[in-house]
N, CA and C of each residue as an Amber inpcrd file, in Angstrom:
protein
   690
  38.9580000 -49.8250000 -12.9970000  38.1750000 -49.6350000 -11.8130000
  36.9220000 -48.8140000 -12.1840000  35.7800000 -49.4030000 -11.8910000
  34.4870000 -48.7210000 -12.2730000  34.2590000 -47.4780000 -11.4850000
  33.8100000 -46.4060000 -12.1590000  33.5470000 -45.1670000 -11.4650000
  32.1330000 -45.2540000 -10.8050000  32.1240000 -44.7870000  -9.5690000
  30.8690000 -44.7330000  -8.7970000  30.6870000 -43.3510000  -8.2500000
  29.4430000 -42.8560000  -8.2810000  29.1100000 -41.5810000  -7.6010000
  29.0310000 -41.8910000  -6.0830000  29.3580000 -40.8940000  -5.2880000
  29.1430000 -40.9950000  -3.8690000  27.7990000 -40.4210000  -3.4620000
  27.1450000 -41.1390000  -2.5310000  25.8870000 -40.6440000  -2.0310000
  26.0090000 -40.3480000  -0.5420000  27.2030000 -40.1840000  -0.0760000
  27.4190000 -39.8540000   1.3330000  27.0960000 -38.4020000   1.6110000
  27.2540000 -38.0060000   2.8370000  27.0120000 -36.6320000   3.2540000
  27.8920000 -35.6430000   2.4540000  27.2720000 -34.8250000   1.6920000
  28.0520000 -33.8800000   0.8650000  28.7870000 -32.8420000   1.6260000
  28.4520000 -32.6270000   2.8770000  29.1830000 -31.7000000   3.7210000
  30.6060000 -32.1030000   3.9430000  30.8530000 -33.4410000   3.8310000
  32.1990000 -33.9640000   3.9650000  33.1400000 -33.4910000   2.8360000
  32.5580000 -33.1360000   1.7070000  33.3220000 -32.7500000   0.5330000
  33.5300000 -31.2450000   0.4220000  33.1860000 -30.5190000   1.4960000
  33.3030000 -29.0600000   1.4350000  34.6670000 -28.5750000   1.9320000
  35.5250000 -29.5240000   2.3630000  36.7960000 -29.1340000   2.9430000
  37.9120000 -29.9610000   2.2550000  39.1340000 -29.4230000   2.3560000
  40.3030000 -30.0790000   1.8100000  40.5000000 -31.4470000   2.4310000
  40.7190000 -32.4390000   1.5630000  40.9160000 -33.8360000   2.0050000
  42.1540000 -34.0110000   2.8050000  43.0750000 -33.0600000   2.7450000
  44.3770000 -33.2690000   3.3520000  44.6190000 -32.4450000   4.6270000
  44.1060000 -31.3040000   4.6690000  44.3160000 -30.4310000   5.8480000
  42.9530000 -30.0350000   6.5210000  41.8900000 -30.2020000   5.8590000
  40.5840000 -29.8250000   6.4180000  40.2370000 -28.3620000   6.2210000
  41.0890000 -27.6240000   5.5110000  40.8290000 -26.2150000   5.3020000
  39.8140000 -25.9760000   4.1850000  39.5730000 -24.6990000   3.9350000
  38.6230000 -24.3410000   2.8730000  39.1290000 -24.7610000   1.5260000
  38.2870000 -25.4270000   0.7790000  38.6730000 -25.9850000  -0.5080000
  38.4640000 -24.9430000  -1.6290000  39.2010000 -25.1430000  -2.7050000
  39.0270000 -24.2560000  -3.8940000  39.4540000 -24.9820000  -5.1640000
  40.1060000 -26.1230000  -5.0410000  40.5550000 -26.8600000  -6.1860000
  40.2400000 -28.3380000  -5.9690000  40.6360000 -29.1490000  -6.9670000
  40.5020000 -30.5790000  -6.8610000  41.8490000 -31.2290000  -7.1890000
  42.1030000 -32.3620000  -6.5250000  43.4100000 -33.0200000  -6.7720000
  43.1420000 -34.5030000  -7.1050000  43.9010000 -34.9820000  -8.0840000
  43.7330000 -36.4330000  -8.4920000  44.2310000 -37.3510000  -7.3880000
  43.5740000 -38.4390000  -7.3120000  43.9000000 -39.4150000  -6.2770000
  43.8180000 -40.8220000  -6.8690000  44.9550000 -41.4640000  -7.2210000
  46.2920000 -41.0340000  -6.9440000  46.7960000 -39.9230000  -7.9000000
  47.8590000 -39.3100000  -7.5350000  48.4280000 -38.2690000  -8.4530000
  48.8830000 -38.9160000  -9.7380000  48.7670000 -38.1780000 -10.8000000
  49.0770000 -38.7400000 -12.1070000  50.5250000 -39.0730000 -12.3210000
  51.4110000 -38.4940000 -11.5110000  52.8360000 -38.8120000 -11.6550000
  53.1460000 -40.3060000 -11.4080000  52.2330000 -40.9470000 -10.7060000
  52.4070000 -42.4060000 -10.4330000  51.8160000 -43.3210000 -11.5270000
  51.1990000 -42.6800000 -12.5050000  50.4930000 -43.4360000 -13.5780000
  51.0870000 -43.1250000 -14.9390000  50.8430000 -43.9700000 -15.8820000
  51.3070000 -43.7450000 -17.2430000  50.1440000 -43.3320000 -18.1570000
  50.5160000 -42.5800000 -19.2050000  49.4980000 -42.2850000 -20.1910000
  49.2930000 -43.4340000 -21.1330000  48.0980000 -43.6420000 -21.6480000
  46.8560000 -42.9040000 -21.3400000  46.3480000 -43.2270000 -19.8940000
  45.9430000 -42.1830000 -19.2360000  45.4370000 -42.3350000 -17.8730000
  44.1720000 -43.1440000 -17.8450000  43.8760000 -43.8040000 -16.6950000
  42.5720000 -44.4790000 -16.5560000  41.4660000 -43.4980000 -16.6980000
  40.3070000 -43.9660000 -17.2670000  39.1470000 -43.1130000 -17.3140000
  38.5870000 -42.9000000 -15.9210000  38.0280000 -41.6790000 -15.7830000
  37.3340000 -41.3420000 -14.5550000  38.2870000 -41.4420000 -13.3200000
  39.5160000 -40.9810000 -13.5500000  40.4210000 -40.9620000 -12.3950000
  39.9090000 -40.1510000 -11.2510000  39.9840000 -40.7210000 -10.0410000
  39.3350000 -40.0600000  -8.8800000  39.9620000 -38.6820000  -8.5430000
  39.1290000 -37.8300000  -8.1430000  39.5540000 -36.4830000  -7.6600000
  38.9510000 -36.2240000  -6.2840000  39.5810000 -35.4760000  -5.4730000
  39.1350000 -35.0900000  -4.1460000  39.2890000 -33.6090000  -3.9980000
  38.4840000 -32.9570000  -3.1190000  38.6360000 -31.5360000  -2.8650000
  39.9190000 -31.2480000  -2.1620000  40.5440000 -30.1060000  -2.5640000
  41.8040000 -29.7360000  -2.0000000  41.9160000 -28.2230000  -1.9660000
  42.6430000 -27.7410000  -0.9810000  42.9410000 -26.2850000  -0.9750000
  44.1400000 -26.0710000  -1.9010000  44.3010000 -24.8740000  -2.3560000
  45.4220000 -24.6090000  -3.3160000  46.7820000 -24.9290000  -2.7250000
  46.9410000 -24.6550000  -1.4380000  48.2390000 -24.8840000  -0.7870000
  48.5530000 -26.4000000  -0.8490000  47.6030000 -27.2720000  -0.4700000
  47.8600000 -28.7130000  -0.4810000  47.9960000 -29.2190000  -1.8940000
  47.1920000 -28.7270000  -2.8020000  47.2080000 -29.1760000  -4.1540000
  48.5900000 -28.9910000  -4.7740000  49.2440000 -27.8420000  -4.4640000
  50.5450000 -27.5350000  -4.9970000  51.6610000 -28.0220000  -4.1320000
  51.3930000 -28.1010000  -2.8230000  52.4770000 -28.3410000  -1.8560000
  53.1020000 -29.7300000  -1.8510000  52.3420000 -30.6980000  -2.3530000
  52.8030000 -32.0760000  -2.3690000  53.4950000 -32.4720000  -3.7060000
  53.3650000 -31.6170000  -4.7040000  53.8050000 -32.0090000  -6.0440000
  55.2940000 -32.4090000  -6.0530000  56.1610000 -31.6110000  -5.4620000
  57.6080000 -31.8900000  -5.5030000  57.8910000 -33.2250000  -4.8160000
  57.2860000 -33.5120000  -3.7030000  57.5260000 -34.7480000  -3.0200000
  57.0030000 -35.9570000  -3.7960000  55.8730000 -35.7830000  -4.4290000
  55.3020000 -36.8870000  -5.2040000  56.1810000 -37.1430000  -6.4290000
  56.6780000 -36.1730000  -7.0460000  57.5790000 -36.2740000  -8.1460000
  58.8590000 -36.9860000  -7.7050000  59.3900000 -36.5540000  -6.5650000
  60.5710000 -37.2150000  -5.9950000  60.3360000 -38.6820000  -5.7930000
  59.2420000 -39.0940000  -5.1680000  59.0030000 -40.4830000  -4.8680000
  58.8120000 -41.3250000  -6.1560000  58.0740000 -40.7560000  -7.1330000
  57.8800000 -41.4750000  -8.3680000  59.1890000 -41.7140000  -9.0670000
  60.0610000 -40.6910000  -9.0990000  61.3870000 -40.8450000  -9.7250000
  62.2500000 -41.7710000  -8.9400000  62.2400000 -41.6730000  -7.6260000
  63.0570000 -42.5230000  -6.7770000  62.7200000 -43.9960000  -6.9990000
  61.5190000 -44.3040000  -7.0600000  61.0630000 -45.7380000  -7.2820000
  61.6350000 -46.2110000  -8.6390000  61.4900000 -45.4340000  -9.6830000
  61.9810000 -45.8450000 -10.9900000  63.4920000 -45.9820000 -10.9780000
  64.1650000 -45.0640000 -10.3230000  65.6410000 -45.1730000 -10.2480000
  66.0590000 -46.3950000  -9.4740000  65.3510000 -46.7320000  -8.4230000
  65.6920000 -47.9470000  -7.6550000  65.5280000 -49.1980000  -8.5050000
  64.3820000 -49.2060000  -9.2410000  64.0950000 -50.3850000 -10.1020000
  65.1380000 -50.4950000 -11.2480000  65.6330000 -49.3380000 -11.6990000
  66.5880000 -49.3720000 -12.8190000  68.0170000 -49.4720000 -12.2880000
  68.2410000 -49.1850000 -11.0190000  69.5710000 -49.2270000 -10.4780000
  70.4380000 -48.1000000 -11.0020000  69.7710000 -47.0000000 -11.4550000
  70.4660000 -45.8800000 -12.0500000  69.6130000 -44.6510000 -12.0470000
  70.2410000 -43.4940000 -12.1840000  69.4470000 -42.2340000 -12.3520000
  69.5530000 -41.7330000 -13.7740000  70.1350000 -42.5230000 -14.6570000
  70.2530000 -42.1320000 -16.0960000  68.8740000 -42.1540000 -16.7640000
  68.4500000 -41.0620000 -17.3580000  67.1120000 -41.0480000 -17.9470000
  66.8670000 -42.1500000 -18.9310000  67.8320000 -42.4650000 -19.7680000
  67.6450000 -43.5100000 -20.7890000  67.4310000 -44.9110000 -20.1900000
  67.7730000 -45.0710000 -18.9050000  67.5920000 -46.3820000 -18.2860000
  66.2420000 -46.5340000 -17.6530000  65.4320000 -45.4590000 -17.6310000
  64.1730000 -45.5360000 -16.9440000  63.1670000 -46.3750000 -17.6410000
  62.4360000 -47.2440000 -16.9330000  61.3570000 -48.0270000 -17.5170000
  60.1400000 -47.2540000 -17.9330000  60.0180000 -46.0150000 -17.3770000
  58.8020000 -45.2140000 -17.6140000  59.2320000 -43.9410000 -18.4420000
  58.5720000 -43.7040000 -19.4940000  58.8800000 -42.5180000 -20.3100000
  58.7040000 -41.2340000 -19.5540000  57.6340000 -41.1860000 -18.7500000
  57.3650000 -39.9680000 -17.9890000  58.5070000 -39.6440000 -16.9940000
  59.0240000 -40.6580000 -16.3610000  60.1000000 -40.4520000 -15.3790000
  61.3560000 -39.9960000 -16.0690000  61.6480000 -40.6320000 -17.2220000
  62.8140000 -40.1950000 -17.9770000  62.7530000 -38.7600000 -18.3440000
  61.6040000 -38.3180000 -18.7260000  61.3810000 -36.8650000 -19.1350000
  61.6150000 -35.9640000 -17.8960000  61.1000000 -36.3440000 -16.7500000
  61.2430000 -35.5300000 -15.5820000  62.7420000 -35.3600000 -15.2170000
  63.4400000 -36.4980000 -15.2540000  64.8410000 -36.4780000 -14.8580000
  65.7100000 -35.6550000 -15.8310000  65.3070000 -35.6540000 -17.0780000
  66.0430000 -34.8040000 -18.1060000  65.7450000 -33.3370000 -17.8490000
  64.4940000 -33.0360000 -17.5220000  64.0970000 -31.6370000 -17.3750000
  64.4970000 -31.0470000 -16.0290000  64.7020000 -31.9260000 -15.0470000
  64.9620000 -31.4470000 -13.6820000  66.2740000 -32.0660000 -13.1760000
  67.3890000 -31.5260000 -13.6510000  68.6800000 -32.0850000 -13.2370000
  68.9370000 -32.0280000 -11.7210000  68.4040000 -31.0020000 -11.0740000
  68.5940000 -30.8510000  -9.6050000  67.9330000 -32.0690000  -8.8940000
  66.7420000 -32.5020000  -9.3590000  66.0890000 -33.6440000  -8.7880000
  66.8680000 -34.8640000  -9.0250000  67.3880000 -35.0330000 -10.2370000
  68.2490000 -36.1970000 -10.5330000  69.4850000 -36.2000000  -9.6470000
  70.1310000 -35.0510000  -9.4900000  71.3360000 -35.0010000  -8.6730000
  71.0190000 -35.3550000  -7.2330000  69.8310000 -34.9300000  -6.7510000
  69.4660000 -35.2130000  -5.3710000  69.2790000 -36.7010000  -5.1480000
  68.6600000 -37.3900000  -6.1330000  68.4840000 -38.8280000  -5.9820000
  69.7920000 -39.5540000  -6.1610000  70.6220000 -39.0740000  -7.0700000
  71.9380000 -39.6580000  -7.2980000  72.7720000 -39.5300000  -6.0240000
  72.5810000 -38.4590000  -5.2940000  73.3570000 -38.2310000  -4.0410000
  73.0120000 -39.2290000  -2.9730000  71.9330000 -39.9460000  -3.0610000
  71.5310000 -40.9080000  -2.0290000  71.8240000 -42.3090000  -2.5170000
  72.5440000 -42.4500000  -3.6570000  72.8520000 -43.7490000  -4.1680000
  74.1540000 -44.2350000  -3.5450000  74.1930000 -45.5480000  -3.1570000
  75.3360000 -46.1060000  -2.5120000  75.6140000 -47.4950000  -3.1180000
  76.8570000 -47.9360000  -2.8810000  77.2250000 -49.3610000  -3.2790000
  77.3940000 -50.1230000  -1.9140000  76.7060000 -51.2390000  -1.8210000
  76.7700000 -52.1050000  -0.6330000  76.8580000 -53.5250000  -1.0560000
  78.0290000 -54.1580000  -0.7690000  78.2250000 -55.5760000  -1.1320000
  77.9790000 -55.8070000  -2.6290000  78.5400000 -54.9420000  -3.4350000
  78.4690000 -55.0040000  -4.9140000  77.0410000 -54.7150000  -5.4220000
  76.1610000 -54.2410000  -4.5880000  74.7970000 -53.9080000  -4.9920000
  74.5630000 -52.3900000  -4.8900000  73.7480000 -51.9040000  -5.7850000
  73.3860000 -50.4930000  -5.7230000  72.1120000 -50.3070000  -4.8780000
  72.2280000 -49.3930000  -3.8790000  71.0710000 -49.0980000  -2.9970000
  70.8500000 -47.6130000  -2.9650000  69.6480000 -47.2280000  -2.6950000
  69.2740000 -45.8250000  -2.5470000  68.7230000 -45.5800000  -1.1790000
  69.2630000 -44.5870000  -0.4600000  68.7390000 -44.2520000   0.8480000
  67.6910000 -43.1640000   0.6750000  66.4240000 -43.4530000   0.8960000
  65.3880000 -42.4850000   0.6440000  65.3170000 -41.4100000   1.6760000
  64.6920000 -40.2840000   1.3320000  64.3520000 -39.2250000   2.2930000
  63.0530000 -39.6320000   2.9400000  63.1720000 -40.3070000   4.0690000
  62.0330000 -40.9410000   4.7410000  60.8720000 -40.0290000   4.9660000
  61.1350000 -38.8680000   5.4010000  60.0070000 -37.9190000   5.6980000
  59.2090000 -37.6270000   4.4690000  59.8570000 -37.4270000   3.3680000
  59.1160000 -37.1200000   2.1270000  58.3130000 -38.3500000   1.6610000
  58.8860000 -39.4890000   1.7770000  58.1570000 -40.7450000   1.3860000
  56.9110000 -40.8940000   2.2530000  57.0960000 -40.7470000   3.5620000
  55.9360000 -40.9260000   4.4830000  54.8970000 -39.8390000   4.2760000
  55.3090000 -38.6220000   3.9270000  54.3500000 -37.5260000   3.6980000
  53.4980000 -37.8520000   2.4730000  54.0860000 -38.3870000   1.4350000
  53.3580000 -38.6970000   0.1960000  52.3990000 -39.8440000   0.4270000
  52.8440000 -40.9280000   1.0980000  51.9590000 -42.0170000   1.3830000
  50.7720000 -41.6440000   2.2310000  51.0300000 -40.7390000   3.2160000
  49.9260000 -40.2770000   4.0740000  48.9370000 -39.4430000   3.2860000
  49.4350000 -38.5950000   2.3940000  48.6420000 -37.7680000   1.5340000
  47.7390000 -38.5990000   0.6690000  48.3060000 -39.6230000   0.0250000
  47.5500000 -40.4820000  -0.8500000  46.4490000 -41.2220000  -0.0620000
  46.8080000 -41.6810000   1.1350000  45.8620000 -42.4400000   1.9750000
  44.6720000 -41.5170000   2.3930000  44.9840000 -40.2620000   2.6580000
  43.9030000 -39.3450000   3.0570000  42.9130000 -39.1660000   1.8960000
  43.4500000 -39.1030000   0.6670000  42.6070000 -38.9940000  -0.4970000
  41.7340000 -40.1930000  -0.6790000  42.3320000 -41.3620000  -0.5590000
  41.5370000 -42.6030000  -0.7320000  40.4730000 -42.7400000   0.3720000
  40.8240000 -42.3590000   1.5850000  39.8960000 -42.4220000   2.7190000
  38.6680000 -41.6090000   2.4330000  38.8770000 -40.4060000   1.8930000
  37.6960000 -39.5430000   1.6160000  36.9320000 -40.0230000   0.3840000
  37.6420000 -40.3750000  -0.6590000  36.9840000 -40.7200000  -1.9040000
  36.2140000 -42.0700000  -1.7900000  36.8610000 -43.0610000  -1.2130000
  36.2760000 -44.4200000  -1.1780000  35.3460000 -44.5930000   0.0360000
  35.8140000 -44.1760000   1.2520000  35.0410000 -44.3970000   2.4670000
  34.2020000 -43.2090000   2.9050000  34.3820000 -42.0820000   2.1420000
  33.7120000 -40.8740000   2.5170000  34.0060000 -40.4930000   3.9600000
  35.2510000 -40.7040000   4.3680000  35.7170000 -40.3790000   5.7160000
  36.8540000 -39.3970000   5.6530000  36.6780000 -38.1420000   6.1250000
  37.7990000 -37.2150000   6.1770000  38.8010000 -37.6670000   7.2320000
  40.1070000 -37.7370000   6.8930000  41.1070000 -38.1090000   7.8510000
  42.2410000 -37.0890000   7.7710000  41.9310000 -35.8910000   8.2310000
  42.9080000 -34.8430000   8.1380000  43.8780000 -34.7900000   9.2970000
  43.6210000 -35.5510000  10.3760000  44.5180000 -35.6110000  11.4880000
  45.7300000 -36.5040000  11.2130000  46.6870000 -36.4490000  12.0760000
  47.8690000 -37.2710000  11.9520000  47.4970000 -38.7120000  12.1040000
  47.9190000 -39.5890000  11.2130000  47.5320000 -41.0110000  11.3520000
  48.1770000 -41.6820000  12.5870000  47.5150000 -42.7410000  13.0030000
  48.0110000 -43.5010000  14.1660000  49.2270000 -44.3440000  13.7610000
  49.2740000 -44.7230000  12.5250000  50.3810000 -45.6510000  12.1080000
  50.6670000 -45.4040000  10.6120000  51.9340000 -45.3480000  10.2750000
  52.3590000 -45.2540000   8.8750000  53.5220000 -46.2690000   8.6820000
  53.3400000 -47.2300000   7.8160000  54.3850000 -48.2440000   7.5430000
  54.6830000 -48.1570000   6.0250000  55.9780000 -48.1210000   5.7090000
  56.3950000 -48.1020000   4.3080000  57.5060000 -49.0960000   4.1520000
  57.3940000 -49.9590000   3.1550000  58.3720000 -51.0240000   2.9930000
  58.4170000 -51.4980000   1.5420000  59.5890000 -51.7250000   0.9620000
  59.6390000 -52.3170000  -0.3610000  59.0440000 -53.7410000  -0.2870000
  58.2540000 -54.0960000  -1.2280000  57.6410000 -55.4140000  -1.2830000
  58.7300000 -56.5310000  -1.2350000  59.8200000 -56.2830000  -1.8990000
  60.8790000 -57.2790000  -1.9780000  61.5380000 -57.6370000  -0.6640000
  61.4140000 -56.7390000   0.3170000  62.0160000 -56.9860000   1.6710000
  60.9950000 -57.7010000   2.6010000  59.7870000 -57.9170000   2.1510000
  58.8160000 -58.5560000   2.9810000  59.0480000 -60.0590000   3.0430000
  58.7870000 -60.7090000   4.1610000  58.7880000 -62.1330000   4.2100000
  57.5570000 -62.6750000   3.4600000  57.5470000 -63.9300000   3.2050000
  56.3370000 -64.5430000   2.5420000  55.0830000 -64.3200000   3.3960000
  55.2720000 -64.4620000   4.7520000  54.1630000 -64.3220000   5.6600000
  53.7020000 -62.8800000   5.6750000  54.6330000 -61.9130000   5.6670000
  54.2800000 -60.5260000   5.6330000  53.4860000 -60.1620000   4.3810000
  53.9700000 -60.6790000   3.2800000  53.3640000 -60.3940000   1.9800000
  51.9100000 -60.9190000   1.9330000  51.7840000 -62.1630000   2.4650000
  50.4210000 -62.7630000   2.5420000  49.4960000 -61.9590000   3.4000000
  49.9910000 -61.5160000   4.5390000  49.1830000 -60.7270000   5.4910000
  48.7960000 -59.4310000   4.8640000  49.7110000 -58.7700000   4.1450000
  49.4390000 -57.4750000   3.5560000  48.4430000 -57.5800000   2.4060000
  48.5270000 -58.6380000   1.5930000  47.6720000 -58.7860000   0.4490000
  46.4060000 -59.5590000   0.7230000  46.3240000 -60.3020000   1.8560000
  45.2330000 -61.2540000   2.0830000  43.8820000 -60.6100000   1.9940000
  42.9710000 -61.3220000   1.2770000  41.6170000 -60.8250000   1.1280000
  40.8840000 -60.9110000   2.4800000  41.3180000 -61.7290000   3.4160000
  40.6470000 -61.8220000   4.6930000  40.7220000 -60.5130000   5.4610000
  41.6860000 -59.6910000   5.1390000  41.7920000 -58.4130000   5.8620000
  40.7330000 -57.4270000   5.4720000  39.9860000 -57.7110000   4.3940000
  38.9090000 -56.7740000   4.0010000  37.5660000 -57.2470000   4.6160000
  37.5600000 -58.2590000   5.5040000  36.3490000 -58.6070000   6.2450000
  35.9010000 -57.3790000   7.0260000  34.6250000 -57.2190000   7.1180000
  34.0580000 -55.9580000   7.6510000  33.9170000 -56.0460000   9.1890000
  34.6170000 -55.1920000   9.8850000  34.4230000 -55.0520000  11.3070000
  33.3630000 -54.0310000  11.6020000  33.2300000 -53.0700000  10.8030000
  32.1500000 -52.0730000  10.8740000  31.8370000 -51.6050000   9.4790000
  30.6670000 -51.1050000   9.2150000  30.2300000 -50.7410000   7.9000000
  30.7360000 -49.3770000   7.5100000  31.1810000 -49.2220000   6.2660000
  31.4780000 -47.9160000   5.7410000  30.2440000 -47.0110000   5.7740000
  30.4420000 -45.7220000   5.6260000  29.3020000 -44.7870000   5.6180000
  28.3050000 -45.1330000   4.5670000  27.0580000 -45.0300000   4.9250000
  26.0080000 -45.2940000   3.9580000  26.1060000 -44.3550000   2.7690000
  26.0860000 -44.9090000   1.5540000  26.1720000 -44.0810000   0.3540000
  27.6040000 -43.9110000  -0.1430000  28.6230000 -44.3090000   0.6820000
  29.9850000 -44.1650000   0.1960000  30.2430000 -45.1710000  -0.9170000
  31.3250000 -44.9400000  -1.6370000  31.6970000 -45.8980000  -2.6950000
  32.0240000 -47.2160000  -2.1820000  32.6770000 -47.2830000  -0.9980000
  33.0230000 -48.5710000  -0.3470000  31.7520000 -49.3670000  -0.0420000
  30.7060000 -48.7070000   0.4310000  29.4630000 -49.3680000   0.7440000
  28.8290000 -49.9130000  -0.5370000  28.8710000 -49.1660000  -1.5880000
  28.3050000 -49.6010000  -2.8330000  28.9950000 -50.8190000  -3.3480000
  30.3480000 -50.8540000  -3.2090000  31.1010000 -52.0020000  -3.7240000
  30.8190000 -53.2870000  -2.9170000  30.3700000 -53.1020000  -1.7060000
  30.0150000 -54.3220000  -0.9140000  28.7720000 -55.0030000  -1.4120000
  27.9290000 -54.2930000  -2.1110000  26.6420000 -54.8500000  -2.5210000
  26.5950000 -55.0590000  -4.0160000  27.7080000 -54.9710000  -4.6920000
  27.7170000 -55.2020000  -6.1140000  28.9530000 -55.9990000  -6.4920000
  28.8490000 -56.7340000  -7.5690000  29.9960000 -57.4910000  -8.1010000
  30.6030000 -56.6050000  -9.1340000  31.9310000 -56.3670000  -9.0240000
  32.6200000 -55.4970000  -9.9420000  33.9380000 -56.1030000 -10.4200000
  34.1700000 -56.1570000 -11.7020000  35.4270000 -56.6130000 -12.1910000
  36.4950000 -55.6140000 -11.8470000  37.6510000 -56.1370000 -11.4160000
  38.7470000 -55.2500000 -11.0070000  38.8600000 -55.1930000  -9.4750000
  37.8910000 -55.7430000  -8.7700000  37.9280000 -55.7720000  -7.3040000
  38.3180000 -57.1960000  -6.9060000  39.4080000 -57.3260000  -6.2050000
  39.8860000 -58.6650000  -5.7620000  40.3110000 -58.5550000  -4.2880000
  39.5290000 -59.1650000  -3.4520000  39.9280000 -59.1100000  -2.0210000
  39.9220000 -57.7360000  -1.4390000  39.1180000 -56.8350000  -2.0210000
  39.0990000 -55.4940000  -1.5170000  40.0540000 -54.5500000  -2.2100000
  40.9630000 -55.0720000  -3.0330000  41.9450000 -54.2420000  -3.7310000
  41.3350000 -53.6440000  -4.9550000  41.6590000 -52.3550000  -5.1720000
  41.2330000 -51.6400000  -6.3980000  42.4210000 -51.3060000  -7.2000000
  42.4400000 -51.7650000  -8.4200000  43.5580000 -51.5870000  -9.3340000
  43.3290000 -50.3260000 -10.1850000  44.0970000 -49.3080000  -9.9130000
  43.9160000 -48.0440000 -10.6930000  44.5500000 -48.2080000 -12.0860000
  45.7590000 -48.7660000 -12.0900000  46.4510000 -49.0400000 -13.3290000
  47.3610000 -50.2700000 -13.1300000  47.1830000 -51.2920000 -13.9790000
  47.9090000 -52.5670000 -13.7870000  49.4160000 -52.3420000 -13.6910000
  50.0240000 -52.9180000 -12.6340000  51.4630000 -52.7940000 -12.4490000
  51.9700000 -51.4440000 -11.9810000  51.0580000 -50.4370000 -11.9150000
  51.4790000 -49.1170000 -11.4880000  50.9540000 -48.7510000 -10.0840000
  49.6580000 -48.9810000  -9.8880000  49.0920000 -48.5100000  -8.6610000
  47.8480000 -49.2560000  -8.2960000  47.7770000 -49.7310000  -6.9960000
  46.5530000 -50.3330000  -6.5050000  46.4520000 -50.0140000  -5.0090000
  45.2230000 -50.0390000  -4.4670000  45.0240000 -49.7290000  -3.0560000
  43.8540000 -50.4710000  -2.5330000  43.7910000 -50.4600000  -1.2140000
  42.7160000 -51.0940000  -0.4700000  42.3100000 -50.1410000   0.6410000
  41.0420000 -49.7730000   0.6300000  40.4710000 -48.8950000   1.7060000
  39.4690000 -49.6520000   2.4940000  39.7710000 -49.8280000   3.7900000
  38.8680000 -50.6430000   4.6160000  38.6150000 -50.0000000   5.9400000
  37.5830000 -50.5580000   6.6210000  37.2020000 -50.0800000   7.9540000
  37.3860000 -51.2890000   8.8390000  38.4920000 -51.3530000   9.5930000
  38.8100000 -52.4790000  10.4780000  39.1400000 -51.9180000  11.8360000
  38.1230000 -51.7320000  12.6820000  38.3760000 -51.1030000  13.9900000
  39.1100000 -49.7460000  13.8210000  38.8080000 -49.0610000  12.7190000
  39.4590000 -47.8410000  12.3830000  39.4780000 -47.7560000  10.9170000
  40.2220000 -46.8040000  10.3950000  40.2880000 -46.6200000   8.9180000
  41.7350000 -47.0310000   8.4720000  41.8020000 -47.8810000   7.4890000
  43.1230000 -48.4390000   7.0950000  43.2040000 -48.3620000   5.5580000
  44.2730000 -47.7860000   5.0650000  44.5330000 -47.6760000   3.6450000
  45.8000000 -48.3900000   3.3560000  45.8100000 -49.3130000   2.4270000
  47.0180000 -49.9790000   1.9630000  47.2770000 -49.6330000   0.5230000
  48.4960000 -49.3550000   0.1590000  48.8390000 -48.8600000  -1.1810000
  50.0160000 -49.6660000  -1.6770000  50.0260000 -49.9660000  -2.9960000
  51.2460000 -50.5520000  -3.6310000  51.5100000 -49.7680000  -4.9210000
  52.7060000 -49.2300000  -5.0010000  53.1030000 -48.4360000  -6.1360000
  54.1740000 -49.2030000  -6.9340000  53.9150000 -49.3410000  -8.2330000
  54.8510000 -50.0580000  -9.1730000  55.1390000 -51.4890000  -8.7310000
  54.2580000 -52.0610000  -7.9330000  54.4420000 -53.4180000  -7.3600000
  55.7920000 -53.4520000  -6.6470000  56.2620000 -52.2890000  -6.2030000
  57.5710000 -52.2730000  -5.4990000  57.4180000 -51.7510000  -4.0870000
  56.7300000 -50.6180000  -3.9330000  56.6660000 -49.9630000  -2.6200000
  55.2790000 -50.1800000  -2.0230000  55.2410000 -50.7240000  -0.8170000
  54.0630000 -51.0120000  -0.0700000  53.8840000 -50.0360000   1.0810000
  52.7280000 -49.4520000   1.2240000  52.4760000 -48.5470000   2.3420000
  51.1730000 -48.8590000   3.0390000  51.1750000 -48.7040000   4.3560000
  49.9550000 -48.8590000   5.1680000  49.8190000 -47.6840000   6.0690000
  48.6450000 -47.0490000   6.0020000  48.3430000 -45.8570000   6.7870000
  47.0180000 -46.1340000   7.5390000  47.0410000 -45.8880000   8.8200000
  45.8710000 -46.2380000   9.6640000  45.5390000 -45.1050000  10.5890000
  44.2520000 -44.9140000  10.7590000  43.7050000 -43.9960000  11.7740000
  42.8020000 -44.8520000  12.7510000  43.1690000 -44.9270000  13.9960000
  42.3380000 -45.6700000  14.9750000  41.1070000 -44.9080000  15.3460000
């Protein structure tokens, strides 16, 4: 994903992307726990207050580990497809035990019952970061809609609707000078139907203005999230 400078109103960057409070640090967007090393060059960062910068870390770690455990069907570190996640589970047995505690057997299949509030909180946080970084739009208020669903549970029609390039048609223009506006007037490798691929197979997102602000996210090509502000 090509790095672009923003030329939007710099006053929008004077406050935390997540709560709107006074900023003092910067936070990666997406958080590096969702990515593998070596990290993409010029990984996006957004302004954040210290409280938000640190406050989401445990939930983000939980979600990243949960997804890997679901894909592996196990909480055993040696079974993890990602080296980073295996290391976290070894170093944090309490986290591993917590995820193991939500594992169930249903009709001879292994399922995990997620902590919904934590998952929703992380997807909302990620969406707020993308809204500010790409659209130059602060979205610190509670979103109008948050949908989270494993891609594998979507119908073919749902999957098409979620991924369809037609959803990136412009209903209103992004802020002048924003990265999203710049992408509209240039051809860029890595942009397909409005989707920006941060790391292949790990993380992609779409930030659009469709009668409101809408952020769609796919993590590990497994978990799909949609966050919207009307």
